CSV table of C-alpha atoms in Angstrom, one decimal:
chain,number,residue,atom,x,y,z
A,1,MET,CA,0.0,0.0,0.0
A,2,ALA,CA,2.9,2.3,0.7
A,3,SER,CA,3.8,2.2,-3.0
A,4,HIS,CA,0.5,3.7,-3.9
A,5,LEU,CA,0.3,6.4,-1.2
A,6,ARG,CA,2.6,9.3,-1.3
A,7,LEU,CA,2.5,12.6,0.6
A,8,HIS,CA,2.4,15.7,-1.5
A,9,LEU,CA,3.2,18.9,0.4
A,10,ALA,CA,1.6,21.8,-1.3
A,11,ALA,CA,4.0,24.7,-2.1
A,12,PRO,CA,2.9,28.2,-0.8
A,13,PRO,CA,0.7,30.1,-3.2
A,14,PRO,CA,2.4,32.8,-5.3
A,15,LEU,CA,2.1,36.4,-4.2
A,16,LEU,CA,-0.4,38.3,-6.3
A,17,LEU,CA,0.2,41.9,-7.0
A,18,PRO,CA,-2.8,44.4,-6.7
A,19,HIS,CA,-4.8,45.0,-9.8
A,20,ARG,CA,-3.1,42.1,-11.7
A,21,ARG,CA,-4.4,38.6,-12.4
A,22,LEU,CA,-1.9,35.9,-12.7
A,23,HIS,CA,-2.7,33.4,-15.4
A,24,LEU,CA,-1.4,29.9,-14.5
A,25,ARG,CA,-0.8,27.5,-17.4
A,26,ARG,CA,-2.1,24.0,-16.8
A,27,LEU,CA,0.7,21.4,-17.2
A,28,PRO,CA,0.1,18.4,-19.4
A,29,ARG,CA,-0.7,15.1,-17.6
A,30,SER,CA,2.2,12.8,-17.3
A,31,PRO,CA,1.8,9.5,-19.3
A,32,GLY,CA,3.1,7.5,-16.3
A,33,PRO,CA,1.1,5.3,-14.0
A,34,SER,CA,-1.8,6.9,-12.1
A,35,LEU,CA,-1.1,7.6,-8.4
A,36,ASN,CA,-4.8,7.1,-7.7
A,37,PRO,CA,-5.4,3.4,-6.9
A,38,ALA,CA,-8.9,3.6,-8.2
A,39,ARG,CA,-7.6,4.6,-11.6
A,40,ALA,CA,-4.6,2.3,-11.7
A,41,PRO,CA,-4.8,-0.5,-14.3
A,42,LEU,CA,-6.0,-3.9,-13.1
A,43,PRO,CA,-3.3,-6.6,-12.8
A,44,PRO,CA,-3.5,-9.5,-15.2
A,45,LEU,CA,-5.9,-12.4,-14.6
A,46,PRO,CA,-3.3,-14.9,-13.2
A,47,CYS,CA,-2.4,-12.3,-10.6
A,48,LEU,CA,-6.0,-11.8,-9.6
A,49,LEU,CA,-6.5,-15.6,-9.3
A,50,SER,CA,-3.4,-16.0,-7.2
A,51,ARG,CA,-4.4,-13.2,-4.8
A,52,ALA,CA,-8.0,-14.4,-4.6
A,53,ALA,CA,-7.0,-17.9,-3.5
A,54,ARG,CA,-4.3,-16.5,-1.2
A,55,PRO,CA,-2.0,-19.5,-1.5
A,56,VAL,CA,0.8,-20.2,0.8
A,57,ARG,CA,4.2,-21.6,0.1
A,58,ALA,CA,4.1,-25.3,-1.0
A,59,VAL,CA,6.9,-27.7,-0.1
A,60,GLY,CA,7.3,-28.7,-3.7
A,61,GLY,CA,7.7,-25.5,-5.5
A,62,GLY,CA,4.3,-24.0,-4.7
A,63,ALA,CA,3.4,-20.4,-4.1
A,64,GLU,CA,3.9,-17.9,-1.4
A,65,GLU,CA,1.2,-15.5,-0.7
A,66,GLY,CA,1.0,-13.0,-3.5
A,67,ALA,CA,4.0,-14.7,-5.3
A,68,GLY,CA,1.9,-15.8,-8.2
A,69,ALA,CA,1.5,-12.4,-9.7
A,70,GLY,CA,2.4,-12.1,-13.3
A,71,LEU,CA,2.6,-15.9,-13.9
A,72,ALA,CA,0.3,-17.1,-16.6
A,73,GLU,CA,-1.5,-20.5,-16.3
A,74,GLY,CA,0.9,-23.3,-17.0
A,75,GLU,CA,4.1,-21.4,-16.1
A,76,VAL,CA,6.4,-23.1,-13.7
A,77,GLU,CA,8.7,-22.0,-11.1
A,78,SER,CA,12.0,-23.2,-9.9
A,79,GLY,CA,10.5,-26.2,-8.0
A,80,GLY,CA,9.3,-27.8,-11.2
A,81,GLY,CA,5.5,-27.4,-10.5
A,82,PRO,CA,3.0,-24.8,-11.7
A,83,ARG,CA,2.2,-21.8,-9.5
A,84,LEU,CA,-0.6,-22.6,-7.1
A,85,VAL,CA,-4.0,-21.0,-7.2
A,86,GLY,CA,-5.2,-22.9,-4.2
A,87,GLU,CA,-3.8,-23.4,-0.7
A,88,ASP,CA,-1.1,-25.7,0.7
A,89,SER,CA,-2.9,-28.5,2.5
A,90,ALA,CA,-1.9,-30.1,5.8
A,91,ALA,CA,0.5,-27.4,6.6
A,92,PHE,CA,1.1,-27.2,10.4
A,93,ARG,CA,3.7,-25.0,12.1
A,94,LEU,CA,4.2,-25.2,15.8
A,95,GLY,CA,5.4,-21.7,15.9
A,96,ASP,CA,2.0,-20.5,14.6
A,97,GLN,CA,0.0,-22.3,17.3
A,98,SER,CA,-1.5,-20.6,20.3
A,99,VAL,CA,-1.6,-22.5,23.6
A,100,ALA,CA,-4.8,-20.6,24.6
A,101,SER,CA,-6.5,-21.7,21.3
A,102,TRP,CA,-5.8,-25.4,21.9
A,103,ALA,CA,-6.8,-25.1,25.5
A,104,TYR,CA,-10.1,-23.5,24.3
A,105,PHE,CA,-10.4,-26.4,21.8
A,106,ALA,CA,-10.0,-29.0,24.6
A,107,VAL,CA,-12.7,-27.3,26.7
A,108,ILE,CA,-15.1,-27.1,23.7
A,109,LEU,CA,-14.5,-30.8,22.9
A,110,ALA,CA,-15.2,-31.8,26.5
A,111,VAL,CA,-18.4,-29.8,26.6
A,112,VAL,CA,-19.6,-31.1,23.2
A,113,LEU,CA,-19.0,-34.8,24.2
A,114,LEU,CA,-20.8,-34.2,27.5
A,115,ALA,CA,-23.8,-32.5,25.8
A,116,LEU,CA,-23.9,-35.3,23.1
A,117,ASN,CA,-24.1,-38.0,25.8
A,118,VAL,CA,-26.7,-36.2,28.0
A,119,LEU,CA,-28.9,-34.8,25.2
A,120,TRP,CA,-28.7,-37.6,22.6
A,121,ILE,CA,-26.9,-40.9,23.6
A,122,ASP,CA,-28.1,-41.6,27.2
A,123,PRO,CA,-31.4,-43.4,26.9
A,124,GLY,CA,-32.6,-41.9,30.2
A,125,THR,CA,-32.0,-38.2,29.2
A,126,GLY,CA,-31.3,-38.1,25.5
A,127,ILE,CA,-33.7,-38.2,22.5
A,128,GLY,CA,-31.4,-40.4,20.3
A,129,THR,CA,-33.3,-43.5,21.2
A,130,LYS,CA,-36.7,-41.9,20.4
A,131,PHE,CA,-35.3,-40.7,17.1
A,132,LEU,CA,-34.1,-44.1,16.1
A,133,ASP,CA,-37.3,-45.7,17.2
A,134,ALA,CA,-39.2,-43.3,14.9
A,135,VAL,CA,-37.0,-44.2,12.0
A,136,ALA,CA,-37.2,-48.0,12.7
A,137,SER,CA,-41.0,-47.8,12.9
A,138,VAL,CA,-41.0,-47.3,9.1
A,139,SER,CA,-39.8,-50.9,8.5
A,140,ASP,CA,-38.8,-54.0,10.3
A,141,SER,CA,-35.9,-54.4,7.8
A,142,HIS,CA,-32.5,-53.5,9.1
A,143,GLU,CA,-31.4,-52.8,5.5
A,144,VAL,CA,-34.2,-50.2,5.1
A,145,VAL,CA,-33.5,-48.6,8.5
A,146,MET,CA,-29.7,-48.5,7.7
A,147,LEU,CA,-30.4,-46.9,4.3
A,148,LEU,CA,-32.8,-44.4,5.9
A,149,LEU,CA,-30.3,-43.3,8.5
A,150,THR,CA,-27.7,-42.6,5.9
A,151,ILE,CA,-30.2,-40.7,3.7
A,152,ILE,CA,-31.3,-38.5,6.7
A,153,PHE,CA,-27.7,-37.8,7.6
A,154,ALA,CA,-26.8,-37.0,3.9
A,155,VAL,CA,-29.7,-34.7,3.4
A,156,VAL,CA,-29.0,-32.7,6.6
A,157,HIS,CA,-25.2,-32.7,6.2
A,158,SER,CA,-25.1,-31.8,2.5
A,159,GLY,CA,-28.1,-29.5,2.8
A,160,MET,CA,-26.5,-27.4,5.5
A,161,ALA,CA,-23.3,-27.3,3.6
A,162,SER,CA,-25.2,-25.9,0.6
A,163,LEU,CA,-26.8,-23.3,2.8
A,164,ARG,CA,-23.5,-22.4,4.5
A,165,GLU,CA,-22.9,-19.1,2.6
A,166,SER,CA,-26.4,-17.8,3.2
A,167,GLY,CA,-26.4,-19.0,6.8
A,168,GLU,CA,-23.1,-17.4,7.6
A,169,LYS,CA,-24.3,-14.1,6.4
A,170,ILE,CA,-27.3,-14.3,8.8
A,171,ILE,CA,-25.7,-15.6,12.0
A,172,GLY,CA,-21.9,-15.6,11.3
A,173,GLU,CA,-19.3,-18.2,10.5
A,174,ARG,CA,-18.8,-19.5,14.0
A,175,ALA,CA,-22.4,-19.7,15.0
A,176,TYR,CA,-23.3,-21.5,11.8
A,177,ARG,CA,-20.4,-24.0,12.3
A,178,VAL,CA,-21.8,-24.7,15.8
A,179,LEU,CA,-25.3,-25.3,14.4
A,180,PHE,CA,-24.0,-27.5,11.6
A,181,ALA,CA,-22.0,-29.7,14.0
A,182,GLY,CA,-24.7,-29.7,16.6
A,183,ILE,CA,-27.1,-31.3,14.1
A,184,SER,CA,-24.8,-33.4,12.0
A,185,LEU,CA,-22.8,-35.1,14.9
A,186,PRO,CA,-25.7,-36.8,16.7
A,187,LEU,CA,-27.0,-38.1,13.3
A,188,ALA,CA,-23.6,-39.5,12.4
A,189,VAL,CA,-23.2,-41.2,15.8
A,190,THR,CA,-26.6,-42.8,15.5
A,191,THR,CA,-25.8,-44.1,12.0
A,192,ILE,CA,-22.4,-45.5,13.1
A,193,VAL,CA,-23.7,-47.2,16.2
A,194,TYR,CA,-26.7,-48.8,14.3
A,195,PHE,CA,-24.2,-50.2,11.7
A,196,ILE,CA,-22.0,-51.7,14.4
A,197,ASN,CA,-24.9,-53.2,16.2
A,198,HIS,CA,-26.6,-54.7,13.2
A,199,ARG,CA,-23.8,-55.3,10.7
A,200,TYR,CA,-24.3,-59.1,10.9
A,201,ASP,CA,-28.1,-59.1,11.0
A,202,GLY,CA,-28.6,-59.0,7.2
A,203,ILE,CA,-28.9,-61.8,4.6
A,204,GLN,CA,-25.5,-63.3,4.0
A,205,LEU,CA,-24.6,-62.9,0.3
A,206,TRP,CA,-21.1,-64.3,0.4
A,207,GLN,CA,-18.5,-65.4,2.9
A,208,ALA,CA,-14.9,-64.3,2.2
A,209,GLN,CA,-13.5,-64.1,5.7
A,210,GLY,CA,-11.9,-67.5,5.5
A,211,ILE,CA,-10.1,-66.8,2.3
A,212,THR,CA,-6.3,-66.4,2.7
A,213,GLY,CA,-5.2,-62.8,2.4
A,214,ILE,CA,-8.7,-61.2,2.6
A,215,HIS,CA,-8.2,-60.0,6.2
A,216,GLU,CA,-4.9,-58.3,5.2
A,217,LEU,CA,-6.5,-56.8,2.1
A,218,VAL,CA,-9.4,-55.3,4.1
A,219,TRP,CA,-7.0,-54.1,6.8
A,220,LEU,CA,-4.7,-52.4,4.3
A,221,SER,CA,-7.6,-50.9,2.3
A,222,SER,CA,-9.2,-49.5,5.5
A,223,PHE,CA,-5.8,-48.1,6.6
A,224,ILE,CA,-5.2,-46.3,3.3
A,225,SER,CA,-8.8,-45.0,3.2
A,226,PHE,CA,-8.1,-42.7,6.2
A,227,PHE,CA,-5.3,-41.0,4.3
A,228,PHE,CA,-7.9,-39.7,1.9
A,229,LEU,CA,-9.4,-37.4,4.5
A,230,TYR,CA,-10.3,-34.0,3.1
A,231,PRO,CA,-7.6,-31.5,4.2
A,232,SER,CA,-10.1,-29.2,6.0
A,233,THR,CA,-10.5,-32.0,8.5
A,234,PHE,CA,-7.0,-31.2,9.7
A,235,ASN,CA,-8.1,-27.7,10.7
A,236,LEU,CA,-9.4,-28.7,14.1
A,237,LEU,CA,-9.5,-25.2,15.4
A,238,GLU,CA,-11.8,-24.2,12.5
A,239,VAL,CA,-13.9,-27.4,12.9
A,240,ALA,CA,-14.5,-26.4,16.6
A,241,ALA,CA,-15.1,-22.8,15.6
A,242,VAL,CA,-12.2,-21.6,17.7
A,243,ASP,CA,-10.8,-20.1,14.5
A,244,LYS,CA,-13.2,-18.5,12.1
A,245,PRO,CA,-14.3,-21.3,9.7
A,246,LYS,CA,-13.4,-20.8,6.0
A,247,LEU,CA,-14.3,-22.5,2.7
A,248,HIS,CA,-10.8,-23.6,1.6
A,249,MET,CA,-9.6,-24.4,-1.9
A,250,TRP,CA,-6.8,-26.9,-1.3
A,251,GLU,CA,-4.3,-27.9,-4.0
A,252,THR,CA,-1.4,-29.8,-2.6
A,253,GLY,CA,-0.8,-33.1,-0.9
A,254,ILE,CA,-3.7,-35.6,-1.3
A,255,MET,CA,-5.5,-33.1,-3.6
A,256,ARG,CA,-2.9,-33.9,-6.3
A,257,ILE,CA,-4.1,-37.5,-6.4
A,258,THR,CA,-7.8,-36.7,-6.4
A,259,ARG,CA,-9.8,-33.5,-6.0
A,260,HIS,CA,-12.3,-35.3,-3.8
A,261,PRO,CA,-10.3,-37.5,-1.4
A,262,GLN,CA,-13.1,-37.8,1.1
A,263,MET,CA,-15.3,-39.5,-1.5
A,264,VAL,CA,-12.4,-41.8,-2.6
A,265,GLY,CA,-11.6,-42.8,0.9
A,266,GLN,CA,-15.2,-43.5,1.7
A,267,VAL,CA,-15.5,-45.7,-1.4
A,268,ILE,CA,-12.4,-47.7,-0.4
A,269,TRP,CA,-13.7,-48.1,3.2
A,270,CYS,CA,-17.1,-49.2,2.1
A,271,LEU,CA,-15.8,-51.7,-0.5
A,272,ALA,CA,-13.4,-53.2,2.0
A,273,HIS,CA,-16.0,-53.6,4.8
A,274,THR,CA,-18.7,-54.9,2.4
A,275,LEU,CA,-16.2,-57.5,1.1
A,276,TRP,CA,-15.4,-58.6,4.7
A,277,ILE,CA,-19.0,-58.7,6.1
A,278,GLY,CA,-20.7,-59.9,2.9
A,279,ASN,CA,-24.3,-59.3,3.8
A,280,SER,CA,-27.3,-57.1,2.8
A,281,VAL,CA,-26.9,-54.6,5.7
A,282,ALA,CA,-23.3,-53.8,4.7
A,283,VAL,CA,-24.5,-53.4,1.1
A,284,ALA,CA,-27.2,-51.0,2.2
A,285,ALA,CA,-24.8,-48.9,4.3
A,286,SER,CA,-22.3,-48.8,1.4
A,287,VAL,CA,-24.9,-47.7,-1.1
A,288,GLY,CA,-26.1,-44.9,1.1
A,289,LEU,CA,-22.6,-43.7,2.1
A,290,ILE,CA,-21.2,-43.9,-1.5
A,291,GLY,CA,-24.2,-42.1,-2.9
A,292,HIS,CA,-23.9,-39.4,-0.3
A,293,HIS,CA,-20.3,-38.8,-1.1
A,294,LEU,CA,-20.8,-38.8,-4.9
A,295,PHE,CA,-23.4,-36.1,-4.4
A,296,GLY,CA,-21.0,-34.3,-2.1
A,297,ALA,CA,-18.3,-34.3,-4.7
A,298,TRP,CA,-20.6,-32.6,-7.2
A,299,ASN,CA,-21.9,-30.2,-4.6
A,300,GLY,CA,-18.4,-29.4,-3.4
A,301,ASP,CA,-17.3,-28.4,-6.9
A,302,SER,CA,-20.3,-26.2,-7.3
A,303,ARG,CA,-19.6,-24.4,-4.0
A,304,LEU,CA,-16.0,-23.8,-4.8
A,305,ALA,CA,-16.8,-22.6,-8.3
A,306,SER,CA,-19.3,-20.2,-6.8
A,307,ARG,CA,-16.8,-18.9,-4.3
A,308,TYR,CA,-13.5,-18.8,-6.2
A,309,GLY,CA,-14.7,-18.5,-9.9
A,310,GLU,CA,-11.9,-18.7,-12.5
A,311,ALA,CA,-9.3,-19.7,-9.9
A,312,PHE,CA,-11.3,-22.9,-9.3
A,313,GLU,CA,-11.5,-23.6,-13.0
A,314,VAL,CA,-7.7,-23.5,-13.2
A,315,LEU,CA,-7.4,-25.9,-10.3
A,316,LYS,CA,-10.1,-28.1,-11.8
A,317,LYS,CA,-8.0,-28.5,-15.0
A,318,ARG,CA,-5.0,-29.5,-13.0
A,319,THR,CA,-6.8,-32.1,-10.8
A,320,SER,CA,-9.1,-35.1,-11.3
A,321,VAL,CA,-11.9,-36.9,-9.5
A,322,ALA,CA,-10.6,-40.3,-10.3
A,323,PRO,CA,-7.4,-41.0,-8.3
A,324,PHE,CA,-4.1,-40.4,-10.2
A,325,ALA,CA,-6.0,-39.6,-13.5
A,326,ALA,CA,-4.6,-36.0,-13.8
A,327,ILE,CA,-1.1,-37.2,-12.9
A,328,ILE,CA,-1.2,-39.9,-15.6
A,329,ASP,CA,-2.5,-37.7,-18.4
A,330,GLY,CA,0.0,-34.9,-17.5
A,331,ARG,CA,-2.5,-32.3,-16.3
A,332,GLN,CA,-1.0,-32.5,-12.8
A,333,LYS,CA,2.7,-31.4,-12.8
A,334,LEU,CA,4.3,-32.8,-9.7
A,335,PRO,CA,7.1,-30.8,-8.2
A,336,LYS,CA,10.4,-32.6,-7.6
A,337,ASP,CA,9.9,-32.9,-3.8
A,338,TYR,CA,6.1,-33.4,-3.8
A,339,TYR,CA,6.5,-36.4,-1.4
A,340,LYS,CA,7.4,-33.9,1.4
A,341,GLU,CA,3.8,-32.6,1.3
A,342,PHE,CA,2.9,-35.9,3.1
A,343,PHE,CA,5.6,-35.8,5.7
A,344,ARG,CA,3.7,-33.5,8.0
A,345,LEU,CA,2.2,-33.7,11.4
A,346,PRO,CA,-1.5,-34.2,10.4
A,347,TYR,CA,-0.5,-37.3,8.4
A,348,ILE,CA,1.6,-38.6,11.2
A,349,ALA,CA,-1.4,-38.1,13.5
A,350,ILE,CA,-3.7,-40.0,11.0
A,351,THR,CA,-1.3,-42.9,11.1
A,352,ALA,CA,-1.4,-43.1,14.9
A,353,LEU,CA,-5.1,-42.6,15.1
A,354,THR,CA,-5.9,-45.2,12.5
A,355,LEU,CA,-3.8,-47.8,14.2
A,356,GLY,CA,-5.3,-46.8,17.5
A,357,ALA,CA,-8.8,-47.2,16.1
A,358,TYR,CA,-8.0,-50.6,14.8
A,359,PHE,CA,-6.8,-51.9,18.1
A,360,ALA,CA,-9.8,-50.1,19.8
A,361,HIS,CA,-12.4,-52.0,17.8
A,362,PRO,CA,-13.4,-54.3,20.7
A,363,LEU,CA,-13.9,-51.2,22.9
A,364,MET,CA,-15.9,-49.4,20.3
A,365,GLN,CA,-18.1,-52.5,19.7
A,366,ALA,CA,-18.6,-53.0,23.5
A,367,SER,CA,-19.7,-49.4,23.9
A,368,SER,CA,-22.2,-49.6,21.0
A,369,TYR,CA,-23.7,-52.9,22.3
A,370,GLN,CA,-24.6,-51.0,25.6
A,371,LEU,CA,-27.1,-48.8,23.6
A,372,PRO,CA,-30.5,-50.2,22.7
A,373,TRP,CA,-30.0,-49.0,19.1
């Protein structure tokens, strides 16, 4: 801004002699750039795209904030990859963290879990059991109830995501995030617990659990599926509304493999568990979840296109929905050190949590069995 603002100290007016009028000749306007920012020429489109997306420095030759100015689409920098129009995903710097913010997050998490248990899960005080009984009254079929639960969650979750921009204008970003989580979380818990409790109640369609190598295949597939989490999931302070929630347009890391990692990860998880369980309840759950995430992929693209415009169109050309498709056909230009984008704390945390979740399966199942769901 300092380059556009300059102080001009006016010279003292000339002395005027009595009975004489001084005729001042107007000087011609300089052909140089205007000092008025409102009249200054607009920067080229790539510069606007770069500033609109506000990218940060990528490990593999990405962009620093504002560094993309003047680079046309397709130009590369020293790292070997094209200049980013989106954000660097999974970036986590300890020096940027606030102890107070994470303490606030811990308090919010404790309050949310307590409220979830009292108001929804506990059969004595919560309404979760009544909600599930109302859904189950539609049909005696576990497959139908499982599918209805996933549809209800999908409609609420994707519907509120679609209304996010309008809702945030009315009540603000943080308040809308609290409302979104407060409605979506209980529905998600109910769907998960019902699946755990009734996953073996359906019609057995095949039995693959005794085949050599199937357990290892299912375990590895499930493990990999969690690495396809959408990068916004890593922004825990935004998820809990400690930081102001934003609609991010990510470009690095897992986004180089697929533009919709959450959908791909869910498909992998569903196929693996359906193969292992092999019955109609698992098929119903997978149909509902995969259908929801396919719609979410389309809806997510629409929301990003509405928010970021031409910047998203550039990113869309560089990425793909099908995993590795953009890399294989050359639209995704990988920087030389792209692998460093995965050697970050969020992915280390995912590895630990995924392993922990696997070994905690018996505890999760025991907790689910205590509920009359």
